[in-house]
Every structure is written in C-alpha cells, then in structure tokens.
CSV table of C-alpha atoms in Angstrom, one decimal:
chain,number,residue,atom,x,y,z
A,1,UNK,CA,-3.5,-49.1,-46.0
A,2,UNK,CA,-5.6,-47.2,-49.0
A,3,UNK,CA,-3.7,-46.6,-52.3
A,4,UNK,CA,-3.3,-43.0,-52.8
A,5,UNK,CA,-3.2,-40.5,-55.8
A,6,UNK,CA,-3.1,-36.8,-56.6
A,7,UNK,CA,-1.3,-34.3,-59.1
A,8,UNK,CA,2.1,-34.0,-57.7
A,9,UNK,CA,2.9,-31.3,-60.0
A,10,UNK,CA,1.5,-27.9,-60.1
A,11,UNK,CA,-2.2,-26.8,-61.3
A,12,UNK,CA,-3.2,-25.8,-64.7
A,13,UNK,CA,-1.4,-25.7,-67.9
A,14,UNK,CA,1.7,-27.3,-68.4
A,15,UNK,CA,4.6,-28.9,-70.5
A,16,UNK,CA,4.3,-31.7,-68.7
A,17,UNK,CA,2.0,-33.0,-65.5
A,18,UNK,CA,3.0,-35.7,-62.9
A,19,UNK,CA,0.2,-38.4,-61.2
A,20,UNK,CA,1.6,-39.7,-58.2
A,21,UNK,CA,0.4,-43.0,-56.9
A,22,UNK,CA,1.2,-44.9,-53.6
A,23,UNK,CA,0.1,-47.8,-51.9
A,24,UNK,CA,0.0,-51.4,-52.2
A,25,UNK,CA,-2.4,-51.6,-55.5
A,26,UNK,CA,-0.4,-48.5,-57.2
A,27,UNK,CA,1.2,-50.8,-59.8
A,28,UNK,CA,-1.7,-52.6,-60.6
A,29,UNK,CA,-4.1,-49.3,-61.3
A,30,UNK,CA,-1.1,-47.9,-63.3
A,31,UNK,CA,-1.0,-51.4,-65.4
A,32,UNK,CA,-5.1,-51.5,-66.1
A,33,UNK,CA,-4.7,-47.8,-67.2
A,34,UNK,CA,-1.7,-48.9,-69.7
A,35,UNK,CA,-3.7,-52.1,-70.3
A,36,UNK,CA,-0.4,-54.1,-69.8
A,37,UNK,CA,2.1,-55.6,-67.2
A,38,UNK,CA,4.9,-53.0,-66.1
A,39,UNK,CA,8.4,-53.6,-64.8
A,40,UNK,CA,8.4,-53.5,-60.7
A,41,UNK,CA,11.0,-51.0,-61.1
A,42,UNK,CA,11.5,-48.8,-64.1
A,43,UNK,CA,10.1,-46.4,-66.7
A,44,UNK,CA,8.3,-47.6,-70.1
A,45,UNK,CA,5.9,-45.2,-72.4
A,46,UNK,CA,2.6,-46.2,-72.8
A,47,UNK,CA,-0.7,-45.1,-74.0
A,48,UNK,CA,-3.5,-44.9,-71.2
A,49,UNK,CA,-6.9,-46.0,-71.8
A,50,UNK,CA,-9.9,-45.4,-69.3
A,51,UNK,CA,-12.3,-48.5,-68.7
A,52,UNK,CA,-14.1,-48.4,-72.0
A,53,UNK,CA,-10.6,-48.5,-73.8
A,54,UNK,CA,-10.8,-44.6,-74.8
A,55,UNK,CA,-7.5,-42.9,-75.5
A,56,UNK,CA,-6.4,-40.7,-73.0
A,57,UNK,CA,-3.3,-39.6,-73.3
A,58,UNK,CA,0.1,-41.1,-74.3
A,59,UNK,CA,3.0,-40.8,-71.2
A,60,UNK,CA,5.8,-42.4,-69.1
A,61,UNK,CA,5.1,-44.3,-66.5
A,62,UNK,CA,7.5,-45.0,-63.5
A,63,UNK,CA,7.4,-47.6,-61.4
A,64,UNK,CA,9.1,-47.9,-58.1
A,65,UNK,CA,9.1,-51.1,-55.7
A,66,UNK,CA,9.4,-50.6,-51.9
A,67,UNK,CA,10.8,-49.8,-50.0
A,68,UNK,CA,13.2,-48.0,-52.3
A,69,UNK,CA,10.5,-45.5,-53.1
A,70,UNK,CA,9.7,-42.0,-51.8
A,71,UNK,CA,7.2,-43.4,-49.6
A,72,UNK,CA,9.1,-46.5,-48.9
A,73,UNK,CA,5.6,-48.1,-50.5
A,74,UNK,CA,4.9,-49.4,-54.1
A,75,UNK,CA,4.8,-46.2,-55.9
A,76,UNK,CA,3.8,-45.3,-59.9
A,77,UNK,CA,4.2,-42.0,-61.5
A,78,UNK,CA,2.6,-41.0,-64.8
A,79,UNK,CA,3.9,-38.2,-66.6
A,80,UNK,CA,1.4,-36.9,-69.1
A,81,UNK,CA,0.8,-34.1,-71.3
A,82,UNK,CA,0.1,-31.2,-69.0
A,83,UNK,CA,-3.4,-29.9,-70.2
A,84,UNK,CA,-6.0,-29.4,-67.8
A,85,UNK,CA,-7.8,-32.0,-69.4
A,86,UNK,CA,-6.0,-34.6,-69.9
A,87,UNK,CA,-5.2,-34.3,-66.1
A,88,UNK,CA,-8.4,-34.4,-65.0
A,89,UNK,CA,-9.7,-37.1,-68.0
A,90,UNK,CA,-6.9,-39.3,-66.2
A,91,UNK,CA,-7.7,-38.2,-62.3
A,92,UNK,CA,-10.9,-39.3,-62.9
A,93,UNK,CA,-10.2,-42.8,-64.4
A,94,UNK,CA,-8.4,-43.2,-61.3
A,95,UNK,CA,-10.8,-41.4,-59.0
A,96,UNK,CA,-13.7,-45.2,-60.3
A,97,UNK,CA,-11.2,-47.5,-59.6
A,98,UNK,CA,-11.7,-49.3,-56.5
A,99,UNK,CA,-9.2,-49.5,-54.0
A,100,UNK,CA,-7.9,-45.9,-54.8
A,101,UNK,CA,-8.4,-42.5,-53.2
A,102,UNK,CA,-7.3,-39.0,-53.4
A,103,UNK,CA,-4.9,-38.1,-51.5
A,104,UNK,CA,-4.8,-35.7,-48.4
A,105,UNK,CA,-2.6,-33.0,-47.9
A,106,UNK,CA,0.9,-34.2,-47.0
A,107,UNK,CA,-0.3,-38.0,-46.9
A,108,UNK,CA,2.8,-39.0,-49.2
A,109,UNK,CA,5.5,-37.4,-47.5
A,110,UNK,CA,3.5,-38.5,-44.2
A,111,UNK,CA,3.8,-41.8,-45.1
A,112,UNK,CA,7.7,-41.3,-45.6
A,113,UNK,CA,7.7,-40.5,-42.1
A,114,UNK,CA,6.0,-43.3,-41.3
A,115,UNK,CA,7.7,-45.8,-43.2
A,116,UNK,CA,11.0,-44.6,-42.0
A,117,UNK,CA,12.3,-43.0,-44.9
A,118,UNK,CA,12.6,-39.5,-43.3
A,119,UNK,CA,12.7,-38.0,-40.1
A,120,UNK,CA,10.6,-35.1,-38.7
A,121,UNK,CA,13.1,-32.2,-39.0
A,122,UNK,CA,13.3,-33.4,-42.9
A,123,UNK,CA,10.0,-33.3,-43.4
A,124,UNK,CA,9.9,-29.4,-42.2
A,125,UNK,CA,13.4,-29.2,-44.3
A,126,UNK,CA,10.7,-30.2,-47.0
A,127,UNK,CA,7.9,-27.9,-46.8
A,128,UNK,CA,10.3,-24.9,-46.1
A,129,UNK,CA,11.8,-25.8,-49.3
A,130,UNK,CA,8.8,-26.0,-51.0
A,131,UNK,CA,8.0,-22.5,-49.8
A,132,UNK,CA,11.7,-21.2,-50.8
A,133,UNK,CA,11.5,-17.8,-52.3
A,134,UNK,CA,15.3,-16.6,-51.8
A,135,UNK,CA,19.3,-18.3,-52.1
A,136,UNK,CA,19.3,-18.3,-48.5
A,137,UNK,CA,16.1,-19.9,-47.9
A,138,UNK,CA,16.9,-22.6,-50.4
A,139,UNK,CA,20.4,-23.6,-49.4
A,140,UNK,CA,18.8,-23.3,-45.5
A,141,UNK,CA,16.0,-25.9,-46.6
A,142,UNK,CA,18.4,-28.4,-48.2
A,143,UNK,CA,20.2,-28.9,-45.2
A,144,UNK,CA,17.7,-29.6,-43.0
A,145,UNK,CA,16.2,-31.8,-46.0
A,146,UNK,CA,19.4,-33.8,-46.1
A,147,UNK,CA,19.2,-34.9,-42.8
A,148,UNK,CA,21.9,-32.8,-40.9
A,149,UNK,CA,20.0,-31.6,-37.9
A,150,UNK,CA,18.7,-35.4,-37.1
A,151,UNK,CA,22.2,-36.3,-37.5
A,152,UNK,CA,23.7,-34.2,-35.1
A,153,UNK,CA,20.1,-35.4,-32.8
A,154,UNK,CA,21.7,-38.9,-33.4
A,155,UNK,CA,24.9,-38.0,-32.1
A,156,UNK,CA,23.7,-36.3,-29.1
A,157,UNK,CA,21.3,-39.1,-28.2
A,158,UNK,CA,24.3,-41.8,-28.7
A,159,UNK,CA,26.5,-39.6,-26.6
A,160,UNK,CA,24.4,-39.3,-23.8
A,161,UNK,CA,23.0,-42.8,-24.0
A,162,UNK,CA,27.4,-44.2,-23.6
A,163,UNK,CA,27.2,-41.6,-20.6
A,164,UNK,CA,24.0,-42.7,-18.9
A,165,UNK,CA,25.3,-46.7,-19.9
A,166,UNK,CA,28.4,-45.9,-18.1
A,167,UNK,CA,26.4,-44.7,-15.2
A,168,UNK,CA,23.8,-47.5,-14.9
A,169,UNK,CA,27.0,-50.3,-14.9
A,170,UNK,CA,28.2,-48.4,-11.5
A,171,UNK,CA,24.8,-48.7,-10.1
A,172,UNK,CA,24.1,-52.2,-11.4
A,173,UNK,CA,27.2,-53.6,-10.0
A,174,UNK,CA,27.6,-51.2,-6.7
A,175,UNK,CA,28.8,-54.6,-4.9
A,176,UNK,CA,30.9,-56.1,-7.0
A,177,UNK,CA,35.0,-55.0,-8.0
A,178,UNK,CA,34.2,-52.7,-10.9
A,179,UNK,CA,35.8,-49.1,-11.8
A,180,UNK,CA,33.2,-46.6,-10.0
A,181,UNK,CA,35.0,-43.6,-10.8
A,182,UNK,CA,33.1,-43.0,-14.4
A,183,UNK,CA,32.5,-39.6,-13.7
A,184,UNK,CA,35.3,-37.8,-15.6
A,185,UNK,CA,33.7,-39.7,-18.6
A,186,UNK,CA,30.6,-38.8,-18.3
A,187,UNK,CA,31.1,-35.3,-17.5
A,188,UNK,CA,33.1,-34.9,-21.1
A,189,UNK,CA,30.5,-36.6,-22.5
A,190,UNK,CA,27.9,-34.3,-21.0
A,191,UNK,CA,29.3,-31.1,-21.6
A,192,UNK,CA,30.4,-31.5,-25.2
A,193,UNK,CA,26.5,-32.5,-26.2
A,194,UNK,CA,26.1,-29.1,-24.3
A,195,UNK,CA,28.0,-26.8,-25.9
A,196,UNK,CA,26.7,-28.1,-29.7
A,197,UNK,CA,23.0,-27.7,-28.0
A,198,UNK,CA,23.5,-23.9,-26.8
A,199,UNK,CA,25.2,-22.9,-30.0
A,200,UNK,CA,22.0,-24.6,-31.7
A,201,UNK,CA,19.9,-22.7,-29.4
A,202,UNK,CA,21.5,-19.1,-29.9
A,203,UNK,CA,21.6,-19.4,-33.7
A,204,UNK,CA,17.5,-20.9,-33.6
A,205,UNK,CA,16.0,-16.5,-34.0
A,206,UNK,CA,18.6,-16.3,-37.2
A,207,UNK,CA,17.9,-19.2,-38.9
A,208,UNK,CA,14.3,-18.8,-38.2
A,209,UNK,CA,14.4,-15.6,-39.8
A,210,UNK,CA,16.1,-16.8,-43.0
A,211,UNK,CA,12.8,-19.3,-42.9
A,212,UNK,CA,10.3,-16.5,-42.3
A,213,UNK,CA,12.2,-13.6,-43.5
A,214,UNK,CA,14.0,-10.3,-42.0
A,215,UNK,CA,11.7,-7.3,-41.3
A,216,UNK,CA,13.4,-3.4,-41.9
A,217,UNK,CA,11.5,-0.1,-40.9
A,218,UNK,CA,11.8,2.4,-43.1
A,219,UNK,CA,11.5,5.8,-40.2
A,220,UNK,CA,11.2,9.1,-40.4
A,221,UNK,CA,9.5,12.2,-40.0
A,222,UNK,CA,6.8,13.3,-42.2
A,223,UNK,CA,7.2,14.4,-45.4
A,224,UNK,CA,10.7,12.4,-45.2
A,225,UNK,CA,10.4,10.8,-48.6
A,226,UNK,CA,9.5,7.4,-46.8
A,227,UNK,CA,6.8,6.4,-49.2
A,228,UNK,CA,9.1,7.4,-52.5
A,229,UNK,CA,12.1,5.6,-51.1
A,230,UNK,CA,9.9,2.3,-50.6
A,231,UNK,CA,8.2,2.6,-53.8
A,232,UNK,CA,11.7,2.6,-55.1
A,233,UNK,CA,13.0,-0.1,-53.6
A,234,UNK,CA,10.2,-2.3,-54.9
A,235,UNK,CA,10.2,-1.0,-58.2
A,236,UNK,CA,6.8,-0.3,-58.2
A,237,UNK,CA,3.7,1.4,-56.0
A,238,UNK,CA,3.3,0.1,-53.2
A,239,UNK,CA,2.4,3.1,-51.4
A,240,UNK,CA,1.1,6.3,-51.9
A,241,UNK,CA,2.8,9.4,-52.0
A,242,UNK,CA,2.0,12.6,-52.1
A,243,UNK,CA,3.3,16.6,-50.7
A,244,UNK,CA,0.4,16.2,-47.5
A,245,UNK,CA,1.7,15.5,-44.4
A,246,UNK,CA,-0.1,12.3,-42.6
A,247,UNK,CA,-0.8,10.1,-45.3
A,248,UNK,CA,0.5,7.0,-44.6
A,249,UNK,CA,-1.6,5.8,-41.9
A,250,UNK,CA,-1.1,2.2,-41.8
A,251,UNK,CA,2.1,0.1,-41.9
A,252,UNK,CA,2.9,-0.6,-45.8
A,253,UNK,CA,4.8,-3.9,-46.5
A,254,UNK,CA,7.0,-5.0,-49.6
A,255,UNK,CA,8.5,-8.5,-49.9
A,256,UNK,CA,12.0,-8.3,-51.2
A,257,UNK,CA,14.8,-10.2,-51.8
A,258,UNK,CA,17.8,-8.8,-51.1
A,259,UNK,CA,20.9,-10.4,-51.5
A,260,UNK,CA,19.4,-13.6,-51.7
A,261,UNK,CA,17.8,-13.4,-48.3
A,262,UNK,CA,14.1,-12.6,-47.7
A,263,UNK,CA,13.3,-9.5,-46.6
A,264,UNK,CA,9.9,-7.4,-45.9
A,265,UNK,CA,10.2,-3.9,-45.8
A,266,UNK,CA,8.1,-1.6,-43.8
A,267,UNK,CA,7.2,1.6,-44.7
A,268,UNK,CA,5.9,3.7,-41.6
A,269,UNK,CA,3.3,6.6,-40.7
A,270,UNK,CA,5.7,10.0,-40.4
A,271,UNK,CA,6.4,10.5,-36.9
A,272,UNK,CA,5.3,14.1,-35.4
A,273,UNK,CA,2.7,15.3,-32.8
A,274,UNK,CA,-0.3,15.8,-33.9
A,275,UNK,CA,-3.8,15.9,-32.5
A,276,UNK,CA,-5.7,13.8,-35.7
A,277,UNK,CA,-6.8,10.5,-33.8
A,278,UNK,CA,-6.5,8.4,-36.3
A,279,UNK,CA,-2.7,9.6,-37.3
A,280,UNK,CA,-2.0,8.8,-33.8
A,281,UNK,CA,-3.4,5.6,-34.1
A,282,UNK,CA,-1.1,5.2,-36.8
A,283,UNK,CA,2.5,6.5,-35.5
A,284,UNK,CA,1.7,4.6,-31.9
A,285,UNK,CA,1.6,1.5,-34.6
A,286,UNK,CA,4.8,2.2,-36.5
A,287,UNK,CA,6.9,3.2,-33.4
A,288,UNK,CA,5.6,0.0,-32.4
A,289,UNK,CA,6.3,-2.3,-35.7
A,290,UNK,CA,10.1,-0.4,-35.6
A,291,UNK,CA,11.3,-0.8,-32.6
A,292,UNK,CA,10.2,-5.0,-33.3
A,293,UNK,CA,12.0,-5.3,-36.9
A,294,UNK,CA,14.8,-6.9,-37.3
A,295,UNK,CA,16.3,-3.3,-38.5
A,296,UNK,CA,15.4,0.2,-39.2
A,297,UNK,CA,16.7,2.5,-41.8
A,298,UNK,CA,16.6,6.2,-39.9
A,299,UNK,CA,15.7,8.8,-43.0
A,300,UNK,CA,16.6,11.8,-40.7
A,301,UNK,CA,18.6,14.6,-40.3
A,302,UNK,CA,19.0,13.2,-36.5
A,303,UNK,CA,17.4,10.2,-35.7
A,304,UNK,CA,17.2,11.2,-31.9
A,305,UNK,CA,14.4,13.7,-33.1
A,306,UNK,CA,12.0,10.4,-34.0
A,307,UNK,CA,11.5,8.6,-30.0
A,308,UNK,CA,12.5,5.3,-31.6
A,309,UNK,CA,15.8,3.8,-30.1
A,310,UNK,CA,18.4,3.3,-32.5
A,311,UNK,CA,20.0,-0.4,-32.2
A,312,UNK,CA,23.3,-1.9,-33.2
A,313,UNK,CA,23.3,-2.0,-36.8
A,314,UNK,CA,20.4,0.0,-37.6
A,315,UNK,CA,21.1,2.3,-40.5
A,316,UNK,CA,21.0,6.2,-41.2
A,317,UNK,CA,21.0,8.4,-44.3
A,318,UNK,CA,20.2,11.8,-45.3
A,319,UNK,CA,16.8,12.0,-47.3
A,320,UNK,CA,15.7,14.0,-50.4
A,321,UNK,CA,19.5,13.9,-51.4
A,322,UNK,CA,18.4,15.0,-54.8
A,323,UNK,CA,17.4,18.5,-52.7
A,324,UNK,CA,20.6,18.6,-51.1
A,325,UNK,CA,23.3,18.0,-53.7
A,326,UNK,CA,25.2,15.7,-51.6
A,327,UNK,CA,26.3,12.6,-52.5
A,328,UNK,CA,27.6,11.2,-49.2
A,329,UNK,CA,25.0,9.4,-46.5
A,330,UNK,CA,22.4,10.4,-48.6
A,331,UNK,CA,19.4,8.8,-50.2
A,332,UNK,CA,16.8,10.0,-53.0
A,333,UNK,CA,13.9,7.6,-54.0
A,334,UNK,CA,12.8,9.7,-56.7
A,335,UNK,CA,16.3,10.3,-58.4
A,336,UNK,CA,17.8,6.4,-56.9
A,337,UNK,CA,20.8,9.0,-55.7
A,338,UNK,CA,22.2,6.8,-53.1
A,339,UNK,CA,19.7,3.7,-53.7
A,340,UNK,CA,22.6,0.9,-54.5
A,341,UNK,CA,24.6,2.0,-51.8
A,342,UNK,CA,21.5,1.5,-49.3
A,343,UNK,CA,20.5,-1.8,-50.2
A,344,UNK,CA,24.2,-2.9,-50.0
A,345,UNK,CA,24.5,-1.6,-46.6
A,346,UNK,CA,21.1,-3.7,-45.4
A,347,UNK,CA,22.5,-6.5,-47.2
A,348,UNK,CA,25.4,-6.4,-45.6
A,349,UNK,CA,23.9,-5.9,-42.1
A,350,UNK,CA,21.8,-8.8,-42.3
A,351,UNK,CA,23.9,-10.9,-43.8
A,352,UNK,CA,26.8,-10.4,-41.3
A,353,UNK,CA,23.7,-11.9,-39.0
A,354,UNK,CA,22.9,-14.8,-40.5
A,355,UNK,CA,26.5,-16.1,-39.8
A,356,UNK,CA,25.7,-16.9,-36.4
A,357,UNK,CA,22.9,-19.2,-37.4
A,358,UNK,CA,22.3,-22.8,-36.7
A,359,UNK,CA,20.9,-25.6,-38.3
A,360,UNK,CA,17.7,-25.6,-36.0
A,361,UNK,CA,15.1,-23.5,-37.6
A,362,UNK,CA,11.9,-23.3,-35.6
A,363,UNK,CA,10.8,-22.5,-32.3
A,364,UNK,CA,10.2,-26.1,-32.0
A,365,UNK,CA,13.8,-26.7,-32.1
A,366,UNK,CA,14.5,-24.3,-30.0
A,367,UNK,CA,11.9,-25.4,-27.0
A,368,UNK,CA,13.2,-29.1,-27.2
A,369,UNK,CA,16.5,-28.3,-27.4
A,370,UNK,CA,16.3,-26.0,-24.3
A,371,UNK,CA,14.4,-28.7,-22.3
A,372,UNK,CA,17.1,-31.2,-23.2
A,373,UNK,CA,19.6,-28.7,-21.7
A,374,UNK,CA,18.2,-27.9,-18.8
A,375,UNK,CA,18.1,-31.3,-18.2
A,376,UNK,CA,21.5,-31.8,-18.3
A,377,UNK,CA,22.4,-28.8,-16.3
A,378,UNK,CA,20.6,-30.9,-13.7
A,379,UNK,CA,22.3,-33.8,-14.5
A,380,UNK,CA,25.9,-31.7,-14.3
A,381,UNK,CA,24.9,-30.6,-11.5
A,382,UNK,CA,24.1,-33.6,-9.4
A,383,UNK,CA,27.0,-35.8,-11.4
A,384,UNK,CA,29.3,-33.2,-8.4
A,385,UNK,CA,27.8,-35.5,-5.6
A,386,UNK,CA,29.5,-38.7,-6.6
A,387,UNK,CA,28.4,-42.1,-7.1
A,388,UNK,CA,25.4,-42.2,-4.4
A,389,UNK,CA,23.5,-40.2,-6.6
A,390,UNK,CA,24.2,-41.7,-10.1
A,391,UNK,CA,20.4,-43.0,-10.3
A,392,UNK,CA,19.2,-39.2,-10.3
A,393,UNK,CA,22.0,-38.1,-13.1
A,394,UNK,CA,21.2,-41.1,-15.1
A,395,UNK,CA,17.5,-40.3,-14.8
A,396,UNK,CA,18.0,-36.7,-16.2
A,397,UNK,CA,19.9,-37.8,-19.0
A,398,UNK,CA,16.8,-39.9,-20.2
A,399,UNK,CA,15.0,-37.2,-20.0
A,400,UNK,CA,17.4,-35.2,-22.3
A,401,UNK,CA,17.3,-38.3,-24.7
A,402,UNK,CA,13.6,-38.4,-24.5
A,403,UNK,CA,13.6,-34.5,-25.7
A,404,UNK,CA,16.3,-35.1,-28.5
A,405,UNK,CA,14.1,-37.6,-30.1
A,406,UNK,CA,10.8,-35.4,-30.1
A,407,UNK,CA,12.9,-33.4,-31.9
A,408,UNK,CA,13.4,-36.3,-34.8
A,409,UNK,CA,9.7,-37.4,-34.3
A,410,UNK,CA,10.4,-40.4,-32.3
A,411,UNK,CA,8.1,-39.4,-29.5
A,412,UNK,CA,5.7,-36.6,-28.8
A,413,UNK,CA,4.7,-35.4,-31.9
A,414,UNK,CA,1.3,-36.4,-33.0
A,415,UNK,CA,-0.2,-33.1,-32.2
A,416,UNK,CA,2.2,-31.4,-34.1
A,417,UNK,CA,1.7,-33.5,-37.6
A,418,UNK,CA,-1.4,-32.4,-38.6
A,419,UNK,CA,-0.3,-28.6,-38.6
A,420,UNK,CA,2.7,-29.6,-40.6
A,421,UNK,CA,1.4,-31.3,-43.3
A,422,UNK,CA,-1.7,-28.7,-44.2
A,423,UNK,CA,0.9,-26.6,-46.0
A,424,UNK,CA,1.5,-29.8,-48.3
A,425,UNK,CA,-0.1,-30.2,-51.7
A,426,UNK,CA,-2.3,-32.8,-52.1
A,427,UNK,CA,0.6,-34.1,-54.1
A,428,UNK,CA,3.5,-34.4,-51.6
C-alpha cells in the first residue's frame, strides 16, 4: 500500500503546522528529510533538509510503529513552524520522493477503519466532531468517537448470537437426549436486545438534531417586529427591517448557539392576505418552513389568527412590548425587553428534548436498527410455535446479526464510505 502525506493541521498561517505521514516507507522519508536514523517510536527535534541539503525548517518529528499508531500503520509526524512557506517548502520535498503521495480525503482515518483500529460509527463520531460547533454537539461526537454505540452493537450481536447458538444445538441434536425446551432463554435474550434497539430507534430524530441542529420559526403577522427580534437575537443584521408591510419575502436564517445546542433560527414573511404574487409565494413558504421546525415562537396577540398549528412546546409572547409597557409575556427586539427571558424559554424547550436522545445519530442508524428489529419481531413471533420451527427463528436472528454489523461496518458498507470520508481533510 502507497505511503501517504498531507497537512493534518489547518491551512495558512500558524503557530505551529503538523505533516502527517503513513505507510510503510513513512519513517524512512521522515529520516532522509532529517538526514539521520529516528527512533521506531518516539519524538526527537531535528533540522529538515530537502535533497540538495537546503535548510528547511527546524521541527519535531514523531514517530509511531504499528500497529500502535492512528492508522495502525508506520506513521511520522513533523511539526514545523506554521508559515505558509515552510509548509509548502516541506510538502513539496515530500511531494519528489518516490514511493510517496498525497493523500486523499479521509485516506488516514480510512485506513484506521481498515486496519482495525476503529469502527464505522467512530469514524462518523469523528467527522461530526470535527464539524462540532456547540457543547452539545461536542459531548454528542465524543461518545460515538469513544466507541459506545459499537459497543452496545457488540452486545447485541453476542446476545443474539448465545440465543440463535442455543437454538441451532436443539436442531443439531433433534434425536438425541438433550434439553429442547430453550425457548424461555432465548425469548429473554430476544426481547432485552429489543427493548435497547427501540429506545435507540426513538431517540435517532433527537440526537440527529443535536448533529444537524434544531430549527425555530420566528411567526407572525406583518409588521410584528419579526425581522427586529431576529436581528436581535443574532446580534447583528441579518434581515432587513423596515415600517412597510411585505418585506420579508424569503425565509431568513441565523445560526445560533443557544445553550450549547445548535440552533438555526428562521425568520418568516408576515402572514396576511394579500393579492401581491410574489408575497404569496413567500407566506405559502414560511407556513410551510413553520409548521416543519423543530419549534415556532408565535409573536401574536393570538396565534390562532396566523393558520399555523400551534404544537406542544411551541412558544408565545406579546410583541413590540416596548409599545405596550408590559413586562410580562412580552418581547421587544429593539429595546431587548423580554429578550433573556425568550431565549431561556427556547433553551429550555429544546433542551428538555434532547433528554430523550440516544446514542444513534443518523438515519443510518436508525434504518439498520429498524431492519434488525423487525427481524426479530419475526423471530418472536415464530419462537411461539415451538421447536419444529427453530430453523426459521434462528434464520431471522442472522439476519438481525447481519444488520447490527452493517451498522459497525462489518458488512454492507462500501457504498456508503466514499460519502463519508469527502467531508475529511486531506489530513485525517
């Protein structure tokens, strides 16, 4: 397999910029550029030199021997002075010696997954980590990057694996004086991988949205103060304002963090009859993007008078409270009368949510987790009938196993790997 490289650390000017290596000739580049041996495993400071001997840059460089590496390969790391050119002075020494090539996207966490040294889930646990923007994100990442949803996968799989052993004894030795009556067994064993996989299901939409990030709709009628209140809650501009009725016409968006979770607000066209087509166009698109969030913040006198349903949860408040003089239920964007006590109510809603979540975080989870469950509702099912139709219930539990580990990325998941790793770096 080719030895790798690529800036593991981020572009342009820096402190201090990593070089990743991996591969079988990783060490060896790494010692030609220091122009002496290095330990197998370790960190020394040396000065690198391209072919012609030329200074290049003085650095650590780190040596690790595999498997006990990242990529469970020979891996070297050279931390330089971050300037732009000394990075690329030192990426293209690499980029003439033979044997060595760029890396692509993803390739060295790729090869982690190939070598072993993570599973699947972790390797999403990794890029949404990456990605982290918010508390919630971060702390949601790490636990998927630690390995606790292939862990519980492992559990499951082992479970039903003693419950279809148990089942294939009774049917290998039908003739001979062996207990048959494994079914109470089996049954526990069935149901209790059941009731961890629906709880995993139901809390999948929840922790997905801690991933992707909550959505609140910011209705009202026109004129409502919709535009001032958002601009407020960003802290800056987002939308335009002014005393006109009609003139947000598109759906505005702010990404917030609220509470440590991520949240994107949407500020929507004022909703009233009118006969401008384009306004139309406009309302028919925020009734639309409101009644799909995650939450909508009603800035009405009533919301009944806007035609969008009010769900559990979903919050109300008097606007222009500056006008008003009342300091209860009320909300001013241009005065922040009432702001605090809004964002502490959203924060509260959505967090109260995100206790219901799971450790499974995409849809992928979600569809291999239902197919392993539907499965063994089959398998429950037929388990009823009694030993004459053990072959069919131990059947159906393989086919439960075989979903559990496409959710690890033990089968069924080369069509899925290149979409992952495109959101890498060229350095992870």
């Amino acid at each position: 397999m080719d030895t790798i490289f690529a800036l593991a650390s981020a572009q342009g000017k820096a402190g201090v910029a990593v070089i990743r290596l991996s591969g079988q000739d990783s060490h060896s580049a790494a010692a030609r550029l220091t122009g002496g041996t290095l330990p197998e495993r370790g960190m020394v400071l040396r000065t690198l030199r391209d072919q012609g001997g030329a200074r290049l840059d003085d650095g650590l460089v780190l040596t690790f021997q595999a498997p006990a590496s990242f990529t469970g390969e020979d891996v070297a790391e050279l931390q330089i002075h971050g300037s732009t050119a000394s990075v690329n002075a030192v990426l293209r020494c690499l980029s003439d010696t033979d044997g060595l090539r760029i890396a692509e996207p993803g390739e060295f966490t790729r090869r982690a997954l190939e070598n072993g040294k993570m599973d699947l889930t972790q390797v999403e646990g990794l890029a949404d980590l990456i990605d982290a923007e918010t508390e919630a994100q971060r702390k949601q990442a790490q636990t998927i990057l630690a390995g606790e949803l292939g862990t519980l996968a492992e559990r499951w799989r082992q479970d039903l694996i003693r419950a279809a052993s148990l089942l294939e004894a009774v049917i290998d030795f039908a003739d001979e004086e062996v207990p048959t009556d494994v079914t109470p067994e089996v049954r526990e064993l069935i149901q209790g991988v059941m009731s961890d996989l629906r709880r995993e299901a139901d809390g999948v939409k929840i922790a997905e949205r801690i991933r992707t990030g909550f959505e609140v709709a910011i209705v009202g009628l026109p004129n409502a103060g919709k535009s001032t209140l958002l601009n407020a809650l960003a802290g800056r501009e987002a939308a335009i304002t002014s005393e006109y009725a009609g003139t947000t016409r598109d759906v505005i968006e702010v990404r917030m963090d609220l509470a440590g979770l991520p949240v994107t607000l949407l500020d929507t066209a004022g909703l009233r009859e009118t006969e401008d087509h384009v306004e139309n166009l406009g309302i028919e698109l925020a009734r639309s993007r409101a009644e799909a969030a995650d939450l909508r913040v009603f800035l009405s006198d009533t919301p009944e008078e806007l035609g969008v349903g009010k769900q559990e949860g979903d919050i109300h408040v008097l606007p222009k409270a500056d006008l008003r003089g009342e300091k209860s239920h009320g909300v001013s964007g241009k005065t922040g009368q009432g702001l605090d006590a809004l964002v502490d109510q959203i924060s509260y809603v959505l967090g109260e949510r995100t206790t219901t979540h799971g450790i499974a975080t995409r849809e992928r989870h979600r569809v291999a987790i239902n197919r392993a469950l539907d499965s063994l509702q089959s398998a429950i099912s037929v388990l009823e009938s009694g030993p004459d139709l053990y072959d069919i219930v131990a059947e159906e539990l393989r086919t439960a196993i075989r979903a559990l580990e496409s959710l690890v990325g033990r089968i069924d998941v080369e069509t899925l790997l290149d979409e992952i790793f495109s959101s890498f770096c060229l350095g992870k």
